[in-house]
PDB file of C-alpha atoms and ligand atoms in Angstrom:
ATOM      1  CA  UNK A   1      -0.083   0.013   0.057  1.00 58.00           C
ATOM      2  CA  UNK A   2       1.388   3.367  -0.974  1.00 70.00           C
ATOM      3  CA  UNK A   3       1.882   6.198   1.376  1.00 84.00           C
ATOM      4  CA  UNK A   4      -0.172   9.385   0.381  1.00 91.00           C
ATOM      5  CA  UNK A   5       1.392  12.953   0.880  1.00 95.00           C
ATOM      6  CA  UNK A   6      -1.126  15.587   0.501  1.00 95.00           C
ATOM      7  CA  UNK A   7       0.685  18.495  -1.277  1.00 94.00           C
ATOM      8  CA  UNK A   8      -2.490  20.683  -2.397  1.00 92.00           C
ATOM      9  CA  UNK A   9      -1.279  23.342   0.069  1.00 89.00           C
ATOM     10  CA  UNK A  10       2.286  22.997  -1.066  1.00 92.00           C
ATOM     11  CA  UNK A  11       5.003  20.177  -0.459  1.00 94.00           C
ATOM     12  CA  UNK A  12       5.376  19.430   3.067  1.00 91.00           C
ATOM     13  CA  UNK A  13       8.952  18.324   4.608  1.00 91.00           C
ATOM     14  CA  UNK A  14       9.568  15.203   2.964  1.00 93.00           C
ATOM     15  CA  UNK A  15       9.302  11.936   5.100  1.00 92.00           C
ATOM     16  CA  UNK A  16      13.045  11.051   5.809  1.00 93.00           C
ATOM     17  CA  UNK A  17      12.511   7.633   3.866  1.00 93.00           C
ATOM     18  CA  UNK A  18      11.234   9.334   0.792  1.00 94.00           C
ATOM     19  CA  UNK A  19      14.015  12.185   1.058  1.00 93.00           C
ATOM     20  CA  UNK A  20      16.850   9.424   1.443  1.00 93.00           C
ATOM     21  CA  UNK A  21      15.367   7.388  -1.582  1.00 94.00           C
ATOM     22  CA  UNK A  22      15.027  10.712  -3.882  1.00 94.00           C
ATOM     23  CA  UNK A  23      18.552  11.658  -2.598  1.00 91.00           C
ATOM     24  CA  UNK A  24      20.258   8.533  -3.135  1.00 91.00           C
ATOM     25  CA  UNK A  25      18.671   7.811  -6.605  1.00 94.00           C
ATOM     26  CA  UNK A  26      21.525   7.563  -9.178  1.00 93.00           C
ATOM     27  CA  UNK A  27      19.387   6.655 -12.207  1.00 96.00           C
ATOM     28  CA  UNK A  28      16.073   8.295 -12.321  1.00 97.00           C
ATOM     29  CA  UNK A  29      13.287   7.419 -14.857  1.00 98.00           C
ATOM     30  CA  UNK A  30      10.609  10.095 -15.254  1.00 98.00           C
ATOM     31  CA  UNK A  31       7.352   9.215 -17.063  1.00 98.00           C
ATOM     32  CA  UNK A  32       5.039  12.134 -17.823  1.00 98.00           C
ATOM     33  CA  UNK A  33       1.614  12.440 -19.302  1.00 97.00           C
ATOM     34  CA  UNK A  34      -1.008  15.200 -20.127  1.00 96.00           C
ATOM     35  CA  UNK A  35      -1.127  16.311 -16.576  1.00 97.00           C
ATOM     36  CA  UNK A  36       2.464  17.951 -16.745  1.00 98.00           C
ATOM     37  CA  UNK A  37       1.223  20.233 -19.416  1.00 97.00           C
ATOM     38  CA  UNK A  38      -2.036  21.147 -17.979  1.00 96.00           C
ATOM     39  CA  UNK A  39      -0.597  24.126 -16.096  1.00 97.00           C
ATOM     40  CA  UNK A  40       0.734  25.211 -19.465  1.00 97.00           C
ATOM     41  CA  UNK A  41      -3.055  25.299 -20.603  1.00 95.00           C
ATOM     42  CA  UNK A  42      -2.850  22.246 -22.738  1.00 94.00           C
ATOM     43  CA  UNK A  43      -5.991  20.275 -22.037  1.00 89.00           C
ATOM     44  CA  UNK A  44      -5.597  16.676 -20.726  1.00 89.00           C
ATOM     45  CA  UNK A  45      -7.386  13.708 -22.271  1.00 81.00           C
ATOM     46  CA  UNK A  46      -9.374  12.331 -19.587  1.00 80.00           C
ATOM     47  CA  UNK A  47     -10.468  15.163 -17.403  1.00 76.00           C
ATOM     48  CA  UNK A  48     -14.467  15.500 -17.014  1.00 72.00           C
ATOM     49  CA  UNK A  49     -15.809  17.994 -19.356  1.00 65.00           C
ATOM     50  CA  UNK A  50     -12.506  19.850 -19.988  1.00 72.00           C
ATOM     51  CA  UNK A  51     -10.689  16.948 -21.101  1.00 75.00           C
ATOM     52  CA  UNK A  52     -10.108  16.346 -25.023  1.00 76.00           C
ATOM     53  CA  UNK A  53     -11.819  12.986 -24.981  1.00 75.00           C
ATOM     54  CA  UNK A  54     -14.782  14.751 -23.050  1.00 75.00           C
ATOM     55  CA  UNK A  55     -15.234  17.085 -25.894  1.00 76.00           C
ATOM     56  CA  UNK A  56     -14.045  15.071 -28.920  1.00 77.00           C
ATOM     57  CA  UNK A  57     -14.610  11.444 -29.920  1.00 80.00           C
ATOM     58  CA  UNK A  58     -11.038   9.742 -30.164  1.00 77.00           C
ATOM     59  CA  UNK A  59     -12.521   7.076 -32.611  1.00 75.00           C
ATOM     60  CA  UNK A  60     -13.486   9.996 -34.962  1.00 84.00           C
ATOM     61  CA  UNK A  61     -10.000  11.768 -34.617  1.00 91.00           C
ATOM     62  CA  UNK A  62      -7.218   9.643 -33.231  1.00 92.00           C
ATOM     63  CA  UNK A  63      -7.268   6.467 -35.496  1.00 95.00           C
ATOM     64  CA  UNK A  64      -5.978   5.594 -38.885  1.00 96.00           C
ATOM     65  CA  UNK A  65      -9.806   4.732 -39.913  1.00 96.00           C
ATOM     66  CA  UNK A  66     -11.121   8.050 -38.880  1.00 94.00           C
ATOM     67  CA  UNK A  67      -8.137   9.764 -41.043  1.00 97.00           C
ATOM     68  CA  UNK A  68      -9.010   7.609 -44.097  1.00 97.00           C
ATOM     69  CA  UNK A  69     -12.768   8.443 -43.749  1.00 95.00           C
ATOM     70  CA  UNK A  70     -12.261  12.392 -43.245  1.00 94.00           C
ATOM     71  CA  UNK A  71      -8.512  13.437 -43.623  1.00 96.00           C
ATOM     72  CA  UNK A  72      -9.384  17.152 -43.416  1.00 94.00           C
ATOM     73  CA  UNK A  73     -11.158  16.802 -40.194  1.00 92.00           C
ATOM     74  CA  UNK A  74      -8.570  14.800 -38.412  1.00 94.00           C
ATOM     75  CA  UNK A  75      -5.566  16.836 -39.874  1.00 94.00           C
ATOM     76  CA  UNK A  76      -7.505  20.146 -38.951  1.00 92.00           C
ATOM     77  CA  UNK A  77      -7.935  18.898 -35.357  1.00 91.00           C
ATOM     78  CA  UNK A  78      -4.301  18.143 -34.853  1.00 93.00           C
ATOM     79  CA  UNK A  79      -3.180  21.621 -36.457  1.00 93.00           C
ATOM     80  CA  UNK A  80      -5.616  23.208 -33.901  1.00 91.00           C
ATOM     81  CA  UNK A  81      -3.798  21.294 -31.155  1.00 92.00           C
ATOM     82  CA  UNK A  82      -0.412  22.220 -32.523  1.00 95.00           C
ATOM     83  CA  UNK A  83      -1.358  25.859 -32.634  1.00 93.00           C
ATOM     84  CA  UNK A  84      -2.270  25.805 -28.921  1.00 93.00           C
ATOM     85  CA  UNK A  85       1.050  24.040 -28.229  1.00 96.00           C
ATOM     86  CA  UNK A  86       2.878  26.745 -30.107  1.00 95.00           C
ATOM     87  CA  UNK A  87       1.387  29.382 -28.196  1.00 95.00           C
ATOM     88  CA  UNK A  88       1.794  27.732 -24.585  1.00 97.00           C
ATOM     89  CA  UNK A  89       4.823  28.077 -22.577  1.00 98.00           C
ATOM     90  CA  UNK A  90       6.601  25.401 -20.456  1.00 98.00           C
ATOM     91  CA  UNK A  91       5.627  25.650 -16.791  1.00 98.00           C
ATOM     92  CA  UNK A  92       7.638  25.207 -13.678  1.00 98.00           C
ATOM     93  CA  UNK A  93       7.086  21.394 -13.880  1.00 98.00           C
ATOM     94  CA  UNK A  94       8.801  21.292 -17.173  1.00 98.00           C
ATOM     95  CA  UNK A  95      11.609  23.526 -16.116  1.00 98.00           C
ATOM     96  CA  UNK A  96      12.227  21.558 -12.790  1.00 98.00           C
ATOM     97  CA  UNK A  97      12.596  18.322 -14.686  1.00 98.00           C
ATOM     98  CA  UNK A  98      15.115  20.111 -16.970  1.00 98.00           C
ATOM     99  CA  UNK A  99      16.951  21.348 -13.765  1.00 97.00           C
ATOM    100  CA  UNK A 100      16.880  17.992 -12.164  1.00 96.00           C
ATOM    101  CA  UNK A 101      18.596  16.480 -15.299  1.00 95.00           C
ATOM    102  CA  UNK A 102      21.613  18.764 -14.828  1.00 94.00           C
ATOM    103  CA  UNK A 103      22.296  17.539 -11.325  1.00 91.00           C
ATOM    104  CA  UNK A 104      24.624  14.638 -10.372  1.00 86.00           C
ATOM    105  CA  UNK A 105      23.210  11.442 -11.484  1.00 85.00           C
ATOM    106  CA  UNK A 106      21.172  10.244 -14.461  1.00 92.00           C
ATOM    107  CA  UNK A 107      17.686  11.526 -15.334  1.00 96.00           C
ATOM    108  CA  UNK A 108      15.882   9.882 -18.098  1.00 98.00           C
ATOM    109  CA  UNK A 109      12.667  11.644 -19.413  1.00 98.00           C
ATOM    110  CA  UNK A 110       9.989   9.387 -21.095  1.00 98.00           C
ATOM    111  CA  UNK A 111       6.710  11.297 -22.151  1.00 98.00           C
ATOM    112  CA  UNK A 112       3.491  10.099 -23.592  1.00 98.00           C
ATOM    113  CA  UNK A 113       3.005  13.782 -24.712  1.00 98.00           C
ATOM    114  CA  UNK A 114       3.067  15.009 -28.277  1.00 97.00           C
ATOM    115  CA  UNK A 115       3.882  18.508 -27.299  1.00 98.00           C
ATOM    116  CA  UNK A 116       7.489  19.855 -27.102  1.00 98.00           C
ATOM    117  CA  UNK A 117       7.220  21.654 -23.777  1.00 98.00           C
ATOM    118  CA  UNK A 118       9.862  19.576 -22.167  1.00 98.00           C
ATOM    119  CA  UNK A 119      12.397  20.405 -24.816  1.00 98.00           C
ATOM    120  CA  UNK A 120      11.508  23.863 -24.857  1.00 98.00           C
ATOM    121  CA  UNK A 121      12.091  23.979 -21.072  1.00 98.00           C
ATOM    122  CA  UNK A 122      15.606  22.706 -21.897  1.00 98.00           C
ATOM    123  CA  UNK A 123      15.274  18.885 -21.331  1.00 97.00           C
ATOM    124  CA  UNK A 124      17.357  17.007 -23.909  1.00 95.00           C
ATOM    125  CA  UNK A 125      17.114  13.504 -25.283  1.00 94.00           C
ATOM    126  CA  UNK A 126      13.295  13.360 -24.454  1.00 98.00           C
ATOM    127  CA  UNK A 127      11.846  10.080 -25.424  1.00 98.00           C
ATOM    128  CA  UNK A 128       8.382  10.376 -27.001  1.00 98.00           C
ATOM    129  CA  UNK A 129       6.391   7.343 -26.937  1.00 98.00           C
ATOM    130  CA  UNK A 130       3.331   8.611 -28.801  1.00 98.00           C
ATOM    131  CA  UNK A 131       4.936  10.683 -31.450  1.00 98.00           C
ATOM    132  CA  UNK A 132       4.902  14.455 -31.901  1.00 98.00           C
ATOM    133  CA  UNK A 133       2.597  17.051 -33.218  1.00 97.00           C
ATOM    134  CA  UNK A 134       5.778  18.656 -34.900  1.00 97.00           C
ATOM    135  CA  UNK A 135       6.711  15.580 -37.101  1.00 97.00           C
ATOM    136  CA  UNK A 136       4.161  15.075 -39.808  1.00 98.00           C
ATOM    137  CA  UNK A 137       4.719  12.330 -42.351  1.00 98.00           C
ATOM    138  CA  UNK A 138       3.323  10.853 -45.336  1.00 98.00           C
ATOM    139  CA  UNK A 139       0.346   8.444 -44.610  1.00 98.00           C
ATOM    140  CA  UNK A 140       1.299   6.245 -47.554  1.00 98.00           C
ATOM    141  CA  UNK A 141       5.204   6.135 -47.862  1.00 98.00           C
ATOM    142  CA  UNK A 142       6.082   7.294 -44.218  1.00 97.00           C
ATOM    143  CA  UNK A 143       8.337   9.796 -45.533  1.00 98.00           C
ATOM    144  CA  UNK A 144       8.833  12.600 -42.976  1.00 97.00           C
ATOM    145  CA  UNK A 145       7.364  16.067 -44.041  1.00 97.00           C
ATOM    146  CA  UNK A 146       7.886  19.627 -43.179  1.00 95.00           C
ATOM    147  CA  UNK A 147       5.241  21.051 -40.866  1.00 93.00           C
ATOM    148  CA  UNK A 148       3.039  23.380 -43.065  1.00 91.00           C
ATOM    149  CA  UNK A 149       2.034  26.908 -41.916  1.00 87.00           C
ATOM    150  CA  UNK A 150      -0.707  26.823 -39.506  1.00 84.00           C
ATOM    151  CA  UNK A 151      -4.027  27.619 -40.827  1.00 74.00           C
ATOM    152  CA  UNK A 152      -5.158  31.313 -40.509  1.00 73.00           C
ATOM    153  CA  UNK A 153      -8.508  30.713 -38.736  1.00 67.00           C
ATOM    154  CA  UNK A 154      -8.378  28.744 -35.383  1.00 62.00           C
ATOM    155  CA  UNK A 155     -10.850  26.060 -36.236  1.00 62.00           C
ATOM    156  CA  UNK A 156     -10.776  26.219 -39.971  1.00 71.00           C
ATOM    157  CA  UNK A 157     -11.026  22.935 -41.839  1.00 84.00           C
ATOM    158  CA  UNK A 158      -7.973  22.416 -43.993  1.00 91.00           C
ATOM    159  CA  UNK A 159      -7.033  19.402 -46.114  1.00 93.00           C
ATOM    160  CA  UNK A 160      -3.510  17.913 -45.325  1.00 96.00           C
ATOM    161  CA  UNK A 161      -0.804  18.782 -47.603  1.00 96.00           C
ATOM    162  CA  UNK A 162       0.508  16.148 -50.096  1.00 97.00           C
ATOM    163  CA  UNK A 163       3.563  14.231 -49.817  1.00 98.00           C
ATOM    164  CA  UNK A 164       5.966  15.582 -52.737  1.00 97.00           C
ATOM    165  CA  UNK A 165       7.319  12.082 -53.370  1.00 97.00           C
ATOM    166  CA  UNK A 166       4.303   9.902 -53.651  1.00 97.00           C
ATOM    167  CA  UNK A 167       1.334  12.278 -53.605  1.00 97.00           C
ATOM    168  CA  UNK A 168       0.131  10.685 -50.413  1.00 98.00           C
ATOM    169  CA  UNK A 169      -1.561  12.751 -47.632  1.00 98.00           C
ATOM    170  CA  UNK A 170       0.404  14.167 -44.620  1.00 98.00           C
ATOM    171  CA  UNK A 171      -0.572  12.607 -41.320  1.00 98.00           C
ATOM    172  CA  UNK A 172       0.141  13.826 -37.843  1.00 98.00           C
ATOM    173  CA  UNK A 173       3.365  12.511 -36.269  1.00 98.00           C
ATOM    174  CA  UNK A 174       1.428  11.000 -33.407  1.00 98.00           C
ATOM    175  CA  UNK A 175       0.689   7.391 -32.342  1.00 97.00           C
ATOM    176  CA  UNK A 176      -3.110   6.876 -33.060  1.00 96.00           C
ATOM    177  CA  UNK A 177      -5.181   4.293 -31.084  1.00 93.00           C
ATOM    178  CA  UNK A 178      -4.656   0.795 -32.515  1.00 94.00           C
ATOM    179  CA  UNK A 179      -1.116   1.795 -33.899  1.00 97.00           C
ATOM    180  CA  UNK A 180       2.163   0.407 -32.515  1.00 97.00           C
ATOM    181  CA  UNK A 181       4.529   2.605 -30.702  1.00 98.00           C
ATOM    182  CA  UNK A 182       8.024   3.775 -32.164  1.00 97.00           C
ATOM    183  CA  UNK A 183      10.076   0.470 -31.522  1.00 97.00           C
ATOM    184  CA  UNK A 184      13.343   2.289 -30.351  1.00 97.00           C
ATOM    185  CA  UNK A 185      11.481   4.683 -28.079  1.00 98.00           C
ATOM    186  CA  UNK A 186       9.534   1.843 -26.368  1.00 98.00           C
ATOM    187  CA  UNK A 187      12.728  -0.609 -26.196  1.00 98.00           C
ATOM    188  CA  UNK A 188      14.906   2.139 -24.554  1.00 98.00           C
ATOM    189  CA  UNK A 189      11.979   3.179 -22.061  1.00 98.00           C
ATOM    190  CA  UNK A 190      11.605  -0.426 -20.981  1.00 98.00           C
ATOM    191  CA  UNK A 191      15.196  -0.897 -20.634  1.00 98.00           C
ATOM    192  CA  UNK A 192      15.544   2.411 -18.362  1.00 98.00           C
ATOM    193  CA  UNK A 193      12.446   0.922 -16.296  1.00 98.00           C
ATOM    194  CA  UNK A 194      14.404  -2.453 -15.948  1.00 98.00           C
ATOM    195  CA  UNK A 195      17.618  -0.386 -14.483  1.00 97.00           C
ATOM    196  CA  UNK A 196      16.289   2.930 -12.698  1.00 97.00           C
ATOM    197  CA  UNK A 197      16.489   3.017  -8.994  1.00 96.00           C
ATOM    198  CA  UNK A 198      13.666   5.789  -9.052  1.00 97.00           C
ATOM    199  CA  UNK A 199      10.664   5.968 -11.078  1.00 97.00           C
ATOM    200  CA  UNK A 200       8.706   9.309 -11.094  1.00 98.00           C
ATOM    201  CA  UNK A 201       5.320   9.208 -12.507  1.00 98.00           C
ATOM    202  CA  UNK A 202       3.914  12.535 -13.382  1.00 98.00           C
ATOM    203  CA  UNK A 203       0.515  13.552 -14.629  1.00 98.00           C
ATOM    204  CA  UNK A 204      -0.468  10.431 -16.308  1.00 97.00           C
ATOM    205  CA  UNK A 205      -3.870   8.484 -15.479  1.00 94.00           C
ATOM    206  CA  UNK A 206      -1.912   5.278 -16.402  1.00 94.00           C
ATOM    207  CA  UNK A 207      -4.770   3.988 -18.547  1.00 91.00           C
ATOM    208  CA  UNK A 208      -2.960   3.592 -21.798  1.00 94.00           C
ATOM    209  CA  UNK A 209      -0.747   0.497 -22.492  1.00 96.00           C
ATOM    210  CA  UNK A 210       2.123  -0.223 -22.803  1.00 97.00           C
ATOM    211  CA  UNK A 211       3.279   3.143 -21.163  1.00 97.00           C
ATOM    212  CA  UNK A 212       1.226   2.376 -18.155  1.00 96.00           C
ATOM    213  CA  UNK A 213       3.228  -0.637 -17.385  1.00 97.00           C
ATOM    214  CA  UNK A 214       6.559   0.977 -17.128  1.00 98.00           C
ATOM    215  CA  UNK A 215       6.217   2.082 -13.469  1.00 97.00           C
ATOM    216  CA  UNK A 216       5.398  -1.791 -12.698  1.00 96.00           C
ATOM    217  CA  UNK A 217       8.564  -2.998 -14.671  1.00 97.00           C
ATOM    218  CA  UNK A 218      10.445  -0.385 -12.601  1.00 97.00           C
ATOM    219  CA  UNK A 219       8.963  -1.594  -9.206  1.00 96.00           C
ATOM    220  CA  UNK A 220       9.348  -5.437  -9.939  1.00 96.00           C
ATOM    221  CA  UNK A 221      13.218  -4.820 -10.282  1.00 96.00           C
ATOM    222  CA  UNK A 222      13.037  -2.804  -6.850  1.00 96.00           C
ATOM    223  CA  UNK A 223      12.935   0.680  -7.934  1.00 97.00           C
ATOM    224  CA  UNK A 224      11.157   3.245  -5.805  1.00 96.00           C
ATOM    225  CA  UNK A 225       8.174   4.642  -7.441  1.00 96.00           C
ATOM    226  CA  UNK A 226       6.550   8.025  -6.640  1.00 97.00           C
ATOM    227  CA  UNK A 227       3.510   9.203  -8.441  1.00 97.00           C
ATOM    228  CA  UNK A 228       2.605  12.946  -8.828  1.00 98.00           C
ATOM    229  CA  UNK A 229      -1.034  13.729  -9.458  1.00 97.00           C
ATOM    230  CA  UNK A 230      -3.639  15.694  -7.979  1.00 96.00           C
ATOM    231  CA  UNK A 231      -6.082  12.777  -8.077  1.00 94.00           C
ATOM    232  CA  UNK A 232      -5.165   9.756  -6.156  1.00 93.00           C
ATOM    233  CA  UNK A 233      -5.005   6.370  -7.946  1.00 91.00           C
ATOM    234  CA  UNK A 234      -6.874   3.413  -5.968  1.00 80.00           C
ATOM    235  CA  UNK A 235      -4.755   0.657  -7.769  1.00 84.00           C
ATOM    236  CA  UNK A 236      -1.316   2.486  -7.412  1.00 82.00           C
ATOM    237  CA  UNK A 237       1.197  -0.143  -6.211  1.00 82.00           C
ATOM    238  CA  UNK A 238       4.195   2.180  -5.894  1.00 82.00           C
ATOM    239  CA  UNK A 239       5.654   3.818  -2.756  1.00 84.00           C
ATOM    240  CA  UNK A 240       4.382   7.333  -2.636  1.00 94.00           C
ATOM    241  CA  UNK A 241       1.627   9.478  -4.113  1.00 95.00           C
ATOM    242  CA  UNK A 242       2.254  13.103  -3.671  1.00 97.00           C
ATOM    243  CA  UNK A 243      -1.269  14.622  -4.142  1.00 97.00           C
ATOM    244  CA  UNK A 244      -1.204  17.862  -5.911  1.00 97.00           C
ATOM    245  CA  UNK A 245      -0.059  19.715  -9.056  1.00 98.00           C
ATOM    246  CA  UNK A 246       3.428  19.005 -10.788  1.00 98.00           C
ATOM    247  CA  UNK A 247       4.184  22.623 -11.189  1.00 98.00           C
ATOM    248  CA  UNK A 248       4.140  23.118  -7.478  1.00 97.00           C
ATOM    249  CA  UNK A 249       5.378  19.795  -6.359  1.00 98.00           C
ATOM    250  CA  UNK A 250       8.486  19.341  -8.736  1.00 98.00           C
ATOM    251  CA  UNK A 251      10.297  22.686  -8.156  1.00 97.00           C
ATOM    252  CA  UNK A 252       9.578  22.422  -4.222  1.00 96.00           C
ATOM    253  CA  UNK A 253      11.008  18.659  -4.474  1.00 96.00           C
ATOM    254  CA  UNK A 254      14.176  19.907  -6.088  1.00 93.00           C
ATOM    255  CA  UNK A 255      14.525  22.306  -3.504  1.00 92.00           C
ATOM    256  CA  UNK A 256      14.526  20.054  -0.593  1.00 90.00           C
ATOM    257  CA  UNK A 257      16.931  17.610  -2.356  1.00 86.00           C
TER     258      UNK A 257
HETATM  259  N1  LIG B   1      -0.162  17.877 -12.464  1.00 67.21           N
HETATM  260  C1  LIG B   1      -0.090  16.548 -12.390  1.00 67.21           C
HETATM  261  N2  LIG B   1      -1.015  15.924 -12.808  1.00 67.21           N
HETATM  262  C2  LIG B   1      -2.035  16.618 -13.436  1.00 67.21           C
HETATM  263  C3  LIG B   1      -2.284  17.789 -13.310  1.00 67.21           C
HETATM  264  C4  LIG B   1      -1.270  18.716 -12.850  1.00 67.21           C
HETATM  265  N3  LIG B   1      -1.361  20.114 -12.935  1.00 67.21           N
HETATM  266  N4  LIG B   1      -3.555  18.212 -14.080  1.00 67.21           N
HETATM  267  C5  LIG B   1      -4.060  17.004 -14.279  1.00 67.21           C
HETATM  268  N5  LIG B   1      -3.250  16.045 -13.773  1.00 67.21           N
HETATM  269  C6  LIG B   1      -3.469  14.540 -13.918  1.00 67.21           C
HETATM  270  C7  LIG B   1      -4.822  13.886 -13.912  1.00 67.21           C
HETATM  271  O1  LIG B   1      -5.444  14.057 -12.687  1.00 67.21           O
HETATM  272  C8  LIG B   1      -4.672  12.642 -14.648  1.00 67.21           C
HETATM  273  O2  LIG B   1      -4.399  11.627 -13.714  1.00 67.21           O
HETATM  274  O3  LIG B   1      -2.963  14.052 -15.266  1.00 67.21           O
HETATM  275  C9  LIG B   1      -3.568  12.779 -15.627  1.00 67.21           C
HETATM  276  C10 LIG B   1      -3.850  13.070 -17.101  1.00 67.21           C
HETATM  277  O4  LIG B   1      -4.450  11.827 -17.536  1.00 67.21           O
HETATM  278  P1  LIG B   1      -4.989  11.717 -19.118  1.00 67.21           P
HETATM  279  O5  LIG B   1      -5.924  12.831 -19.471  1.00 67.21           O
HETATM  280  O6  LIG B   1      -5.513  10.217 -19.069  1.00 67.21           O
HETATM  281  O7  LIG B   1      -3.633  11.790 -19.874  1.00 67.21           O
HETATM  282  P2  LIG B   1      -2.473  10.752 -20.007  1.00 67.21           P
HETATM  283  O8  LIG B   1      -2.305   9.749 -19.123  1.00 67.21           O
HETATM  284  O9  LIG B   1      -1.296  11.284 -20.596  1.00 67.21           O
HETATM  285  O10 LIG B   1      -3.081   9.983 -21.401  1.00 67.21           O
HETATM  286  C11 LIG B   1      -2.354   8.692 -22.027  1.00 67.21           C
HETATM  287  O11 LIG B   1      -3.847   8.559 -23.732  1.00 67.21           O
HETATM  288  O12 LIG B   1      -5.304   9.651 -25.096  1.00 67.21           O
HETATM  289  C12 LIG B   1      -4.159   8.974 -25.017  1.00 67.21           C
HETATM  290  O13 LIG B   1      -2.196   9.089 -26.542  1.00 67.21           O
HETATM  291  C13 LIG B   1      -3.005  10.010 -25.453  1.00 67.21           C
HETATM  292  O14 LIG B   1      -0.790  10.117 -24.340  1.00 67.21           O
HETATM  293  C14 LIG B   1      -2.183   9.934 -24.208  1.00 67.21           C
HETATM  294  C15 LIG B   1      -2.550   8.785 -23.540  1.00 67.21           C
END
């Protein structure tokens, strides 16, 4: 059973055992999800009402079938999301993780997010498990394509550009439901989970596989698992749940280490 630390009024003094595990960690794996970008104004996926999947049907927008059926609708939706990300700024959570990586020891950042806010905060070698909004490719020949200029009007319906090589349609460089993750990224993330001594799980509901299994892989080989999220997870089998927002907890955590 994990220990819950209520951090909604700020991070309290760390329990000595947690401080020791955090301080002694030499190989840190950080797994982030949509929650780490929430304080930058980017909607998460499953928040009631405000979450993307509360407002849009993923089957209509985040599958290859949906793209075949209506490429302009799907392309326009991802361009709308790309516009939001380009307008957004990294928040203190992104910056704290970039700072943490500069400290002694090795910190590896694996994200499910398709935004580039970790990189814009200064994090390097970020492993993207679900692709990126900034890496379109051809739907037919998979050739990487340039990101086109954003549409003038926010919610304008635009057709995806065509591949200069084969004439196929450009598709967003994200992993859609039913698609496999990029092999290298997943293999690297798995290897990190198998050898890390601390795994931080930040802002993810842990509902989407295989990313959701990474903390368990780490736990089974003896790593300390710390989850940072305002919502407690009933089925969390890790060590600590720090209940609160990442933009408050991560900078404060760094200060205490
Ligand atoms: N700080 C930390 N956590 C937060 C914050 C915050 N400020 N705001 C929200 N959260 C938490 C929510 O409580 C929730 O547990 O972030 C989590 C977001 O969960 P989801 O919306 O399910 O997003 P995520 O886990 O990243 O989704 C995984 O599902 O839809 C697919 O491909 C998409 O990568 C995505 C994957």
